[in-house]
Amino acid sequence: DAGVTQSPTHLIKTRGQQVTLRCSPKSGHDTVSWYQQALGQGPQFIFQYYEEEERQRGNFPDRFSGHQFPNYSSELNVNALLLGDSALYLCASSSRDRGFLETQYFGPGTRLLVL
Amino acid sequence: AQSVTQPDIHITVSEGASLELRCNYSYGATPYLFWYVQSPGQGLQLLLKYFSGDTLVQGIKGFEAEFKRSQSSFNLRKPSVHWSDAAEYFCAVGAGYGGSQGNLIFGKGTKLSVKP
């Protein structure tokens, strides 16, 4: 049973560019959440997708956007990259139907470096 | 506002010694509490979680945590540490929404080093 997968594993971009990160949830999961983990910090919630709609959003600017596809996979897009966007981006999946008690499973992350 | 505080940035223990990692939370309602572990280059793995009931929670890899409402704490413990436990540990509180598991608010983490 494949867990949460993310691509690419590493990425280098320059300021002002745009980036797209991808996530495939664990089999049977329909909800995807994205987190940003800066160096030396805990992960911070960006947003959550369910039924192809953004359901919750953390304190991140509109430069951060996402999408969820019918197969439940998801993309995170960041426009106009800033140096401060350099971080590990984590995707987590869960099953909404199982309610709040369902565990979120995290992928290995994509490390983004903005130069 | 909800928040999680992990007072210890870095802890070093000898292999075989006991371990306690501290976590304090601030949350208005009944908290849903989690401990995750992150090894270098890895994602987060859930060690244990508390939603309700018995305040002493058992997790994987021999870890346990105790919820103390009066102290707003959820400390992680292990009686005997193994070298493979060296990693970063994150405490989190769940801010549920609409009946599904909502966003998690994480502490800044405690890095555990294990001396041979």
XYZ file of N, CA and C in Angstrom:
693
model
N 0.853 -1.182 0.000
C 0.000 0.000 0.000
C 0.891 1.234 0.000
N 0.884 1.986 -1.102
C 1.716 3.178 -1.182
C 1.199 4.219 -0.215
N 2.136 4.885 0.432
C 1.755 5.979 1.313
C 1.598 7.246 0.506
N 1.757 8.369 1.174
C 1.669 9.666 0.517
C 2.960 9.911 -0.269
N 2.820 10.251 -1.528
C 4.000 10.524 -2.334
C 3.977 11.979 -2.795
N 5.174 12.537 -2.923
C 5.303 13.930 -3.341
C 6.399 14.054 -4.391
N 6.200 14.983 -5.310
C 7.223 15.233 -6.327
C 7.265 16.718 -6.653
N 8.449 17.221 -7.011
C 9.738 16.529 -6.927
C 10.230 16.476 -5.489
N 11.368 15.845 -5.254
C 11.921 15.797 -3.902
C 12.654 17.089 -3.569
N 13.315 17.639 -4.564
C 14.052 18.886 -4.376
C 13.809 19.793 -5.578
N 13.905 21.108 -5.332
C 13.640 22.067 -6.396
C 14.396 23.348 -6.082
N 15.022 23.920 -7.105
C 15.682 25.217 -6.946
C 15.058 26.196 -7.920
N 14.629 27.347 -7.410
C 14.006 28.382 -8.227
C 14.651 29.726 -7.893
N 14.399 30.705 -8.723
C 14.864 32.058 -8.433
C 13.682 32.951 -8.084
N 13.984 34.033 -7.400
C 12.941 34.974 -6.972
C 12.068 35.413 -8.158
N 10.785 35.493 -7.919
C 9.853 35.940 -8.944
C 9.275 34.816 -9.788
N 9.926 33.653 -9.753
C 9.411 32.538 -10.534
C 8.191 31.913 -9.875
N 7.610 30.962 -10.581
C 6.452 30.235 -10.088
C 6.830 28.765 -9.955
N 6.202 28.070 -8.997
C 6.531 26.663 -8.789
C 5.246 25.865 -8.546
N 5.276 24.607 -8.985
C 4.152 23.694 -8.746
C 4.683 22.432 -8.086
N 4.100 22.079 -6.953
C 4.451 20.870 -6.230
C 3.275 19.916 -6.287
N 3.583 18.617 -6.297
C 2.530 17.637 -6.479
C 2.476 16.630 -5.334
N 1.276 16.124 -5.104
C 1.051 15.189 -4.000
C 0.021 14.148 -4.411
N 0.331 12.887 -4.133
C -0.650 11.811 -4.305
C -0.978 11.252 -2.939
N -2.235 11.257 -2.562
C -2.587 10.813 -1.209
C -2.479 9.308 -1.054
N -2.486 8.898 0.178
C -2.513 7.471 0.506
C -3.790 6.866 -0.067
N -3.691 5.599 -0.489
C -4.840 4.918 -1.052
C -6.022 4.950 -0.083
N -7.194 5.335 -0.594
C -8.393 5.388 0.237
C -8.635 6.737 0.887
N -7.696 7.647 0.745
C -7.851 8.978 1.341
C -8.370 9.969 0.310
N -9.186 10.923 0.791
C -9.798 11.869 -0.127
C -9.512 13.328 0.243
N -8.806 13.544 1.326
C -8.529 14.901 1.816
C -7.026 15.131 1.837
N -6.622 16.261 1.311
C -5.195 16.598 1.246
C -4.956 17.952 1.905
N -3.963 17.983 2.770
C -3.551 19.238 3.415
C -2.102 19.519 3.061
N -1.777 20.791 2.975
C -0.405 21.219 2.676
C 0.141 22.032 3.850
N 1.418 21.789 4.139
C 2.100 22.486 5.215
C 3.440 23.006 4.705
N 3.871 24.124 5.277
C 5.197 24.677 4.997
C 6.044 24.548 6.260
N 7.229 23.971 6.122
C 8.129 23.838 7.277
C 9.433 24.561 6.975
N 9.584 25.735 7.541
C 10.836 26.479 7.398
C 11.905 25.826 8.272
N 13.140 26.099 7.952
C 14.263 25.493 8.678
C 14.190 25.829 10.157
N 14.249 24.803 10.997
C 14.228 25.020 12.433
C 12.864 25.315 13.017
N 11.822 25.176 12.227
C 10.459 25.459 12.683
C 9.573 24.233 12.550
N 8.432 24.288 13.197
C 7.430 23.267 12.981
C 6.637 23.561 11.730
N 5.958 22.566 11.186
C 5.134 22.799 9.993
C 4.020 23.798 10.270
N 3.710 24.594 9.237
C 2.596 25.551 9.316
C 1.575 25.203 8.251
N 0.315 25.180 8.654
C -0.778 24.800 7.771
C -0.995 25.847 6.693
N -1.044 25.391 5.429
C -1.302 26.311 4.321
C -2.784 26.250 3.947
N -3.246 25.080 3.511
C -4.663 24.883 3.202
C -4.971 23.403 3.085
N -6.282 23.128 3.013
C -6.775 21.765 2.914
C -7.791 21.672 1.777
N -7.721 20.561 1.027
C -8.633 20.340 -0.088
C -9.445 19.075 0.130
N -10.710 19.186 -0.202
C -11.625 18.049 -0.167
C -12.669 18.281 -1.238
N -13.008 17.227 -1.969
C -13.972 17.326 -3.065
C -13.602 18.472 -4.017
N -12.317 18.563 -4.281
C -11.764 19.501 -5.271
C -11.971 20.971 -4.901
N -12.259 21.215 -3.619
C -12.421 22.593 -3.176
C -11.532 22.876 -1.965
N -11.075 24.094 -1.859
C -10.327 24.510 -0.680
C -11.307 24.671 0.483
N -11.062 23.930 1.565
C -12.006 23.897 2.688
C -11.536 24.736 3.864
N -10.235 24.795 4.050
C -9.672 25.591 5.139
C -8.404 26.235 4.611
N -8.043 27.370 5.195
C -6.825 28.037 4.770
C -6.141 28.636 5.988
N -4.849 28.494 6.027
C -4.053 29.110 7.080
C -3.680 30.532 6.691
N -2.770 31.108 7.428
C -2.397 32.507 7.236
C -1.304 32.632 6.171
N -1.666 32.352 4.939
C -0.734 32.455 3.826
C -1.336 33.363 2.759
N -0.481 34.114 2.052
C -0.993 35.048 1.037
C -1.561 34.319 -0.176
N -2.246 35.095 -1.015
C -2.886 34.535 -2.202
C -1.894 33.985 -3.216
N -0.607 34.306 -3.034
C 0.412 33.737 -3.933
C 0.414 32.199 -3.835
N -0.085 31.712 -2.728
C -0.175 30.268 -2.519
C -1.578 29.812 -2.944
N -1.607 28.936 -3.912
C -2.893 28.414 -4.361
C -2.764 26.915 -4.590
N -3.897 26.273 -4.723
C -3.850 24.833 -4.884
C -4.937 24.317 -5.782
N -4.890 23.019 -5.945
C -5.902 22.364 -6.767
C -5.979 20.909 -6.328
N -7.177 20.359 -6.395
C -7.317 18.925 -6.170
C -8.023 18.324 -7.377
N -7.546 17.203 -7.823
C -8.063 16.547 -9.010
C -9.075 15.467 -8.626
N -9.862 15.000 -9.612
C -10.870 13.965 -9.307
C -10.288 12.700 -8.688
N -9.021 12.406 -8.961
C -8.406 11.202 -8.355
C -7.819 11.513 -6.970
N -8.133 12.685 -6.423
C -7.759 13.144 -5.083
C -6.326 13.669 -4.989
N -5.522 13.522 -6.023
C -4.191 14.102 -5.979
C -4.300 15.624 -5.950
N -3.206 16.264 -5.590
C -3.280 17.712 -5.372
C -2.004 18.395 -5.839
N -2.144 19.650 -6.148
C -1.010 20.506 -6.486
C -1.004 21.732 -5.591
N 0.198 22.174 -5.275
C 0.401 23.438 -4.577
C 1.171 24.334 -5.528
N 0.641 25.519 -5.786
C 1.295 26.487 -6.643
C 1.702 27.714 -5.828
N 2.908 28.165 -6.080
C 3.357 29.393 -5.431
C 3.858 30.330 -6.524
N 3.262 31.516 -6.593
C 3.651 32.515 -7.576
C 4.582 33.547 -6.966
N 5.309 34.243 -7.849
C 6.163 35.357 -7.419
C 7.005 34.970 -6.208
N 7.788 33.941 -6.362
C 8.558 33.382 -5.251
C 9.438 34.412 -4.561
N 9.465 34.317 -3.241
C 10.328 35.134 -2.399
C 11.375 34.245 -1.740
N 12.469 34.853 -1.308
C 13.500 34.073 -0.617
C 12.903 33.339 0.579
N 11.961 33.986 1.248
C 11.339 33.412 2.441
C 10.449 32.218 2.170
N 10.222 31.917 0.900
C 9.419 30.729 0.571
C 10.264 29.464 0.596
N 11.560 29.607 0.767
C 12.429 28.439 0.872
C 12.037 27.632 2.104
N 11.712 26.370 1.891
C 11.203 25.553 2.987
C 10.984 24.127 2.501
N 10.631 23.262 3.446
C 10.161 21.913 3.123
C 8.644 21.978 3.059
N 8.063 21.552 1.951
C 6.615 21.573 1.800
C 6.098 20.148 1.964
N 5.238 19.992 2.947
C 4.711 18.680 3.304
C 3.262 18.556 2.889
N 2.935 17.398 2.378
C 1.559 17.072 2.044
C 1.088 16.009 3.029
N -0.147 16.120 3.465
C -0.725 15.124 4.359
C -2.087 14.705 3.825
N -2.410 13.442 3.943
C -3.717 12.995 3.486
C -4.486 12.310 4.604
N -5.790 12.312 4.481
C -6.668 11.659 5.453
C -7.983 11.358 4.761
N -8.844 10.658 5.497
C -10.147 10.311 4.958
C -11.216 11.070 5.710
N -11.897 11.980 5.035
C -12.889 12.827 5.693
C -14.060 12.007 6.224
N -14.402 10.952 5.511
C -15.564 10.164 5.912
C -15.380 9.505 7.279
N -14.123 9.290 7.651
C -13.863 8.662 8.950
C -13.831 9.689 10.073
N -14.065 10.948 9.716
C -14.222 11.971 10.730
C -12.918 12.442 11.341
N -13.089 13.127 12.420
C -11.961 13.824 13.026
C -10.928 12.879 13.601
N -11.348 11.659 13.916
C -10.412 10.756 14.565
C -9.409 10.155 13.591
N -9.617 10.372 12.322
C -8.737 9.785 11.337
C -7.386 10.486 11.334
N -6.344 9.692 11.307
C -4.985 10.219 11.332
C -4.617 10.833 9.989
N -3.848 11.903 10.040
C -3.248 12.450 8.828
C -1.907 11.775 8.603
N -1.687 11.339 7.378
C -0.424 10.711 7.006
C 0.366 11.696 6.146
N 1.639 11.868 6.510
C 2.473 12.852 5.828
C 3.380 12.192 4.798
N 3.609 12.918 3.717
C 4.581 12.512 2.739
C 5.977 12.982 3.143
N 7.003 12.616 2.366
C 8.389 12.966 2.705
C 8.723 14.427 2.450
N 7.881 15.114 1.677
C 8.092 16.528 1.462
C 8.864 16.862 0.193
N 8.718 18.109 -0.232
C 9.511 18.681 -1.321
C 10.306 19.838 -0.735
N 11.614 19.778 -0.904
C 12.449 20.865 -0.394
C 12.645 21.886 -1.497
N 12.172 23.099 -1.257
C 12.257 24.196 -2.214
C 13.296 25.207 -1.742
N 14.197 25.532 -2.636
C 15.196 26.567 -2.366
C 14.988 27.696 -3.365
N 14.809 28.903 -2.853
C 14.620 30.066 -3.703
C 15.872 30.940 -3.612
N 16.502 31.176 -4.759
C 17.738 31.965 -4.789
C 17.493 33.366 -5.323
N -5.586 32.747 20.909
C -5.241 31.969 19.725
C -4.605 30.648 20.153
N -4.838 29.647 19.314
C -4.246 28.342 19.645
C -2.753 28.381 19.427
N -2.027 27.694 20.295
C -0.575 27.628 20.142
C -0.042 26.406 20.860
N 1.150 26.010 20.473
C 1.840 24.893 21.093
C 3.261 25.349 21.416
N 3.694 25.071 22.620
C 5.043 25.443 23.046
C 5.827 24.202 23.432
N 6.984 24.050 22.827
C 7.916 22.999 23.223
C 9.137 23.724 23.778
N 9.297 23.746 25.094
C 10.305 24.604 25.723
C 11.743 24.203 25.420
N 11.956 22.937 25.119
C 13.311 22.440 24.911
C 13.606 22.328 23.422
N 14.614 23.087 22.968
C 14.975 23.036 21.550
C 15.776 21.781 21.246
N 16.678 21.422 22.164
C 17.572 20.288 21.941
C 17.789 19.567 23.268
N 17.644 18.253 23.235
C 17.885 17.429 24.419
C 18.821 16.302 24.038
N 19.787 16.017 24.921
C 20.681 14.882 24.718
C 20.526 13.920 25.888
N 20.303 12.667 25.594
C 20.194 11.642 26.626
C 21.098 10.472 26.266
N 21.488 9.718 27.261
C 22.293 8.518 27.027
C 21.386 7.369 26.627
N 21.916 6.497 25.789
C 21.143 5.320 25.398
C 20.794 4.505 26.635
N 19.534 4.108 26.733
C 19.063 3.358 27.893
C 18.452 4.220 28.971
N 18.691 5.509 28.919
C 18.117 6.427 29.906
C 16.672 6.728 29.547
N 15.961 7.269 30.540
C 14.567 7.642 30.296
C 14.510 9.010 29.630
N 13.353 9.284 29.017
C 13.180 10.515 28.241
C 11.840 11.146 28.561
N 11.822 12.459 28.685
C 10.569 13.195 28.753
C 10.707 14.453 27.924
N 9.846 14.613 26.941
C 9.804 15.812 26.115
C 8.553 16.599 26.486
N 8.742 17.891 26.722
C 7.647 18.712 27.223
C 6.856 19.383 26.108
N 5.566 19.515 26.352
C 4.678 20.186 25.416
C 3.582 20.889 26.207
N 3.395 22.165 25.956
C 2.289 22.924 26.536
C 1.457 23.515 25.406
N 0.146 23.525 25.593
C -0.729 24.006 24.528
C -1.635 25.090 25.071
N -2.141 25.867 24.150
C -3.161 26.858 24.448
C -4.288 26.663 23.455
N -5.453 26.265 23.989
C -6.583 25.976 23.101
C -7.853 26.140 23.893
N -8.833 26.818 23.321
C -10.034 27.162 24.062
C -10.950 26.002 24.373
N -11.023 25.046 23.480
C -11.957 23.929 23.648
C -11.177 22.682 24.050
N -11.835 21.546 24.035
C -11.142 20.291 24.310
C -10.104 20.062 23.234
N -8.860 19.907 23.637
C -7.807 19.791 22.617
C -7.696 18.375 22.063
N -7.342 18.305 20.811
C -6.951 17.048 20.196
C -5.443 17.137 20.009
N -4.709 16.257 20.661
C -3.263 16.412 20.780
C -2.514 15.266 20.110
N -1.377 15.606 19.543
C -0.600 14.643 18.776
C 0.888 14.832 19.075
N 1.609 13.729 18.940
C 3.066 13.772 18.875
C 3.498 13.098 17.570
N 4.364 13.824 16.823
C 4.923 13.301 15.599
C 6.445 13.266 15.735
N 7.072 12.353 14.974
C 8.525 12.287 14.922
C 8.969 12.466 13.472
N 10.078 13.184 13.306
C 10.619 13.432 11.965
C 12.104 13.104 11.966
N 12.458 12.083 11.188
C 13.866 11.747 11.005
C 14.404 12.546 9.831
N 15.720 12.754 9.781
C 16.305 13.561 8.697
C 15.877 13.061 7.325
N 15.402 13.981 6.506
C 14.999 13.633 5.151
C 13.690 12.875 5.061
N 12.987 12.774 6.175
C 11.730 12.024 6.194
C 10.560 12.952 6.478
N 9.380 12.453 6.191
C 8.178 13.175 6.573
C 7.878 12.924 8.035
N 6.717 13.321 8.454
C 6.307 13.178 9.846
C 5.591 11.849 10.053
N 5.959 11.174 11.152
C 5.290 9.923 11.504
C 4.567 10.117 12.825
N 3.302 9.703 12.885
C 2.526 9.844 14.099
C 2.985 8.836 15.143
N 3.306 9.332 16.346
C 3.664 8.456 17.464
C 2.433 8.089 18.283
N 1.604 9.084 18.571
C 0.401 8.840 19.358
C -0.510 10.057 19.278
N -1.745 9.853 19.728
C -2.720 10.932 19.698
C -3.670 10.794 20.879
N -4.210 11.931 21.303
C -5.185 11.958 22.380
C -6.407 12.734 21.917
N -7.569 12.079 22.059
C -8.824 12.763 21.744
C -9.707 12.879 22.979
N -9.793 11.809 23.754
C -10.629 11.814 24.956
C -10.336 10.547 25.734
N -10.935 10.426 26.921
C -10.809 9.192 27.682
C -9.563 9.169 28.541
N -8.954 7.999 28.630
C -7.784 7.797 29.472
C -6.711 8.826 29.141
N -6.215 9.495 30.156
C -5.262 10.584 29.919
C -3.847 10.088 29.642
N -3.589 8.815 29.865
C -2.288 8.224 29.538
C -2.460 7.456 28.238
N -1.737 7.893 27.228
C -1.897 7.350 25.886
C -0.639 6.572 25.491
N -0.848 5.383 24.971
C 0.283 4.578 24.497
C 0.426 4.758 22.991
N 1.676 4.796 22.534
C 1.914 4.954 21.120
C 2.837 3.886 20.584
N 3.366 4.159 19.413
C 4.281 3.213 18.790
C 5.697 3.402 19.332
N 6.540 2.445 19.091
C 7.963 2.498 19.451
C 8.189 2.674 20.954
N 7.226 2.265 21.779
C 7.402 2.328 23.225
C 7.164 3.688 23.848
N 6.645 4.625 23.095
C 6.360 5.963 23.618
C 4.986 6.024 24.284
N 4.864 6.914 25.246
C 3.586 7.218 25.866
C 3.525 8.708 26.160
N 2.326 9.222 26.353
C 2.161 10.633 26.689
C 1.013 10.766 27.669
N 1.099 11.763 28.509
C 0.063 11.994 29.509
C -0.537 13.373 29.325
N -1.849 13.422 29.200
C -2.591 14.671 29.068
C -2.942 15.173 30.466
N -2.530 16.396 30.761
C -2.862 17.012 32.046
C -3.552 18.344 31.754
N -4.870 18.318 31.891
C -5.652 19.515 31.550
C -5.297 20.678 32.458
N -5.083 20.402 33.750
C -4.810 21.475 34.707
C -3.509 22.201 34.401
N -2.590 21.499 33.746
C -1.297 22.104 33.408
C -1.187 22.431 31.924
N -2.237 22.170 31.166
C -2.213 22.373 29.711
C -0.976 21.728 29.101
N -0.733 20.495 29.521
C 0.480 19.829 29.046
C 0.157 18.467 28.437
N 1.059 18.030 27.594
C 0.937 16.719 26.937
C 2.360 16.247 26.697
N 3.019 15.804 27.771
C 4.426 15.440 27.699
C 4.619 14.019 27.184
N 5.647 13.852 26.393
C 5.977 12.560 25.788
C 7.056 11.883 26.611
N 6.907 10.579 26.840
C 7.877 9.859 27.661
C 8.249 8.534 27.012
N 9.456 8.099 27.368
C 9.903 6.757 26.988
C 10.841 6.270 28.082
N 10.634 5.077 28.601
C 11.420 4.608 29.745
C 12.879 4.328 29.415
N 13.163 3.897 28.189
C 14.533 3.547 27.834
C 14.773 3.918 26.366
N 15.631 4.881 26.143
C 15.853 5.407 24.799
C 16.845 4.555 24.026
N 16.561 4.361 22.751
C 17.440 3.628 21.850
C 18.101 4.612 20.900
N 19.285 4.250 20.370
C 19.986 5.175 19.476
C 19.120 5.566 18.290
N 18.239 4.666 17.859
C 17.396 4.946 16.694
C 16.305 5.978 16.992
N 16.152 6.366 18.253
C 15.158 7.383 18.599
C 15.638 8.805 18.308
N 16.909 8.944 17.969
C 17.435 10.271 17.646
C 16.681 10.831 16.447
N 16.056 11.972 16.642
C 15.189 12.565 15.607
C 14.660 13.878 16.156
N 13.754 14.497 15.407
C 13.076 15.698 15.895
C 11.635 15.332 16.208
N 11.159 15.831 17.332
C 9.834 15.477 17.820
C 8.958 16.734 17.867
N 7.751 16.584 17.331
C 6.826 17.705 17.256
C 5.532 17.374 17.977
N 5.110 18.295 18.808
C 3.813 18.227 19.448
C 2.851 19.090 18.625
N 1.597 18.661 18.504
C 0.640 19.421 17.713
C -0.739 19.349 18.339
N -1.515 20.390 18.111
C -2.920 20.409 18.532
C -3.769 20.523 17.274
N -4.853 19.778 17.230
C -5.710 19.765 16.060
C -6.840 20.757 16.193
N -6.952 21.633 15.214
C -8.034 22.613 15.180
C -9.080 22.094 14.214
N -9.953 21.249 14.706
C -10.908 20.585 13.839
C -11.904 21.523 13.206
N -12.427 21.098 12.061
C -13.388 21.917 11.326
C -14.333 20.991 10.582
N -15.607 21.228 10.751
C -16.600 20.532 9.950
C -16.580 19.031 10.108
N -16.161 18.537 11.240
C -16.211 17.112 11.492
C -15.039 16.343 10.936
N -14.196 16.971 10.144
C -13.026 16.255 9.641
C -11.789 16.796 10.331
N -10.738 16.046 10.229
C -9.520 16.484 10.898
C -9.002 17.743 10.227
N -8.983 18.791 10.965
C -8.613 20.069 10.407
C -7.131 20.310 10.457
N -6.771 21.560 10.430
C -5.352 21.853 10.384
C -4.716 21.569 11.726
N -3.457 21.194 11.689
C -2.682 20.937 12.886
C -1.799 22.146 13.161
N -1.739 22.518 14.438
C -0.850 23.598 14.865
C 0.307 22.948 15.584
N 1.503 23.127 15.044
C 2.679 22.447 15.567
C 3.517 23.361 16.458
N 4.211 22.734 17.409
C 5.266 23.428 18.110
C 6.508 23.503 17.226
N 7.551 24.134 17.747
C 8.768 24.303 16.952
C 9.665 23.075 16.974
N 9.311 22.103 17.783
C 10.051 20.858 17.777
C 11.145 20.790 18.829
N 11.464 19.561 19.221
C 12.597 19.278 20.105
C 13.475 18.262 19.411
N 14.751 18.634 19.235
C 15.684 17.703 18.609
C 16.286 16.818 19.687
N 16.187 15.511 19.497
C 16.712 14.542 20.459
C 17.995 13.933 19.919
N 19.066 14.049 20.680
C 20.312 13.356 20.385
C 20.501 12.261 21.422
N 21.064 11.124 21.001
C 21.264 9.990 21.894
C 22.754 9.666 21.956
N 23.317 9.709 23.174
C 24.730 9.367 23.372
C 24.877 7.873 23.571
N 25.921 7.264 22.973
C 26.109 5.822 23.159
C 26.524 5.487 24.591
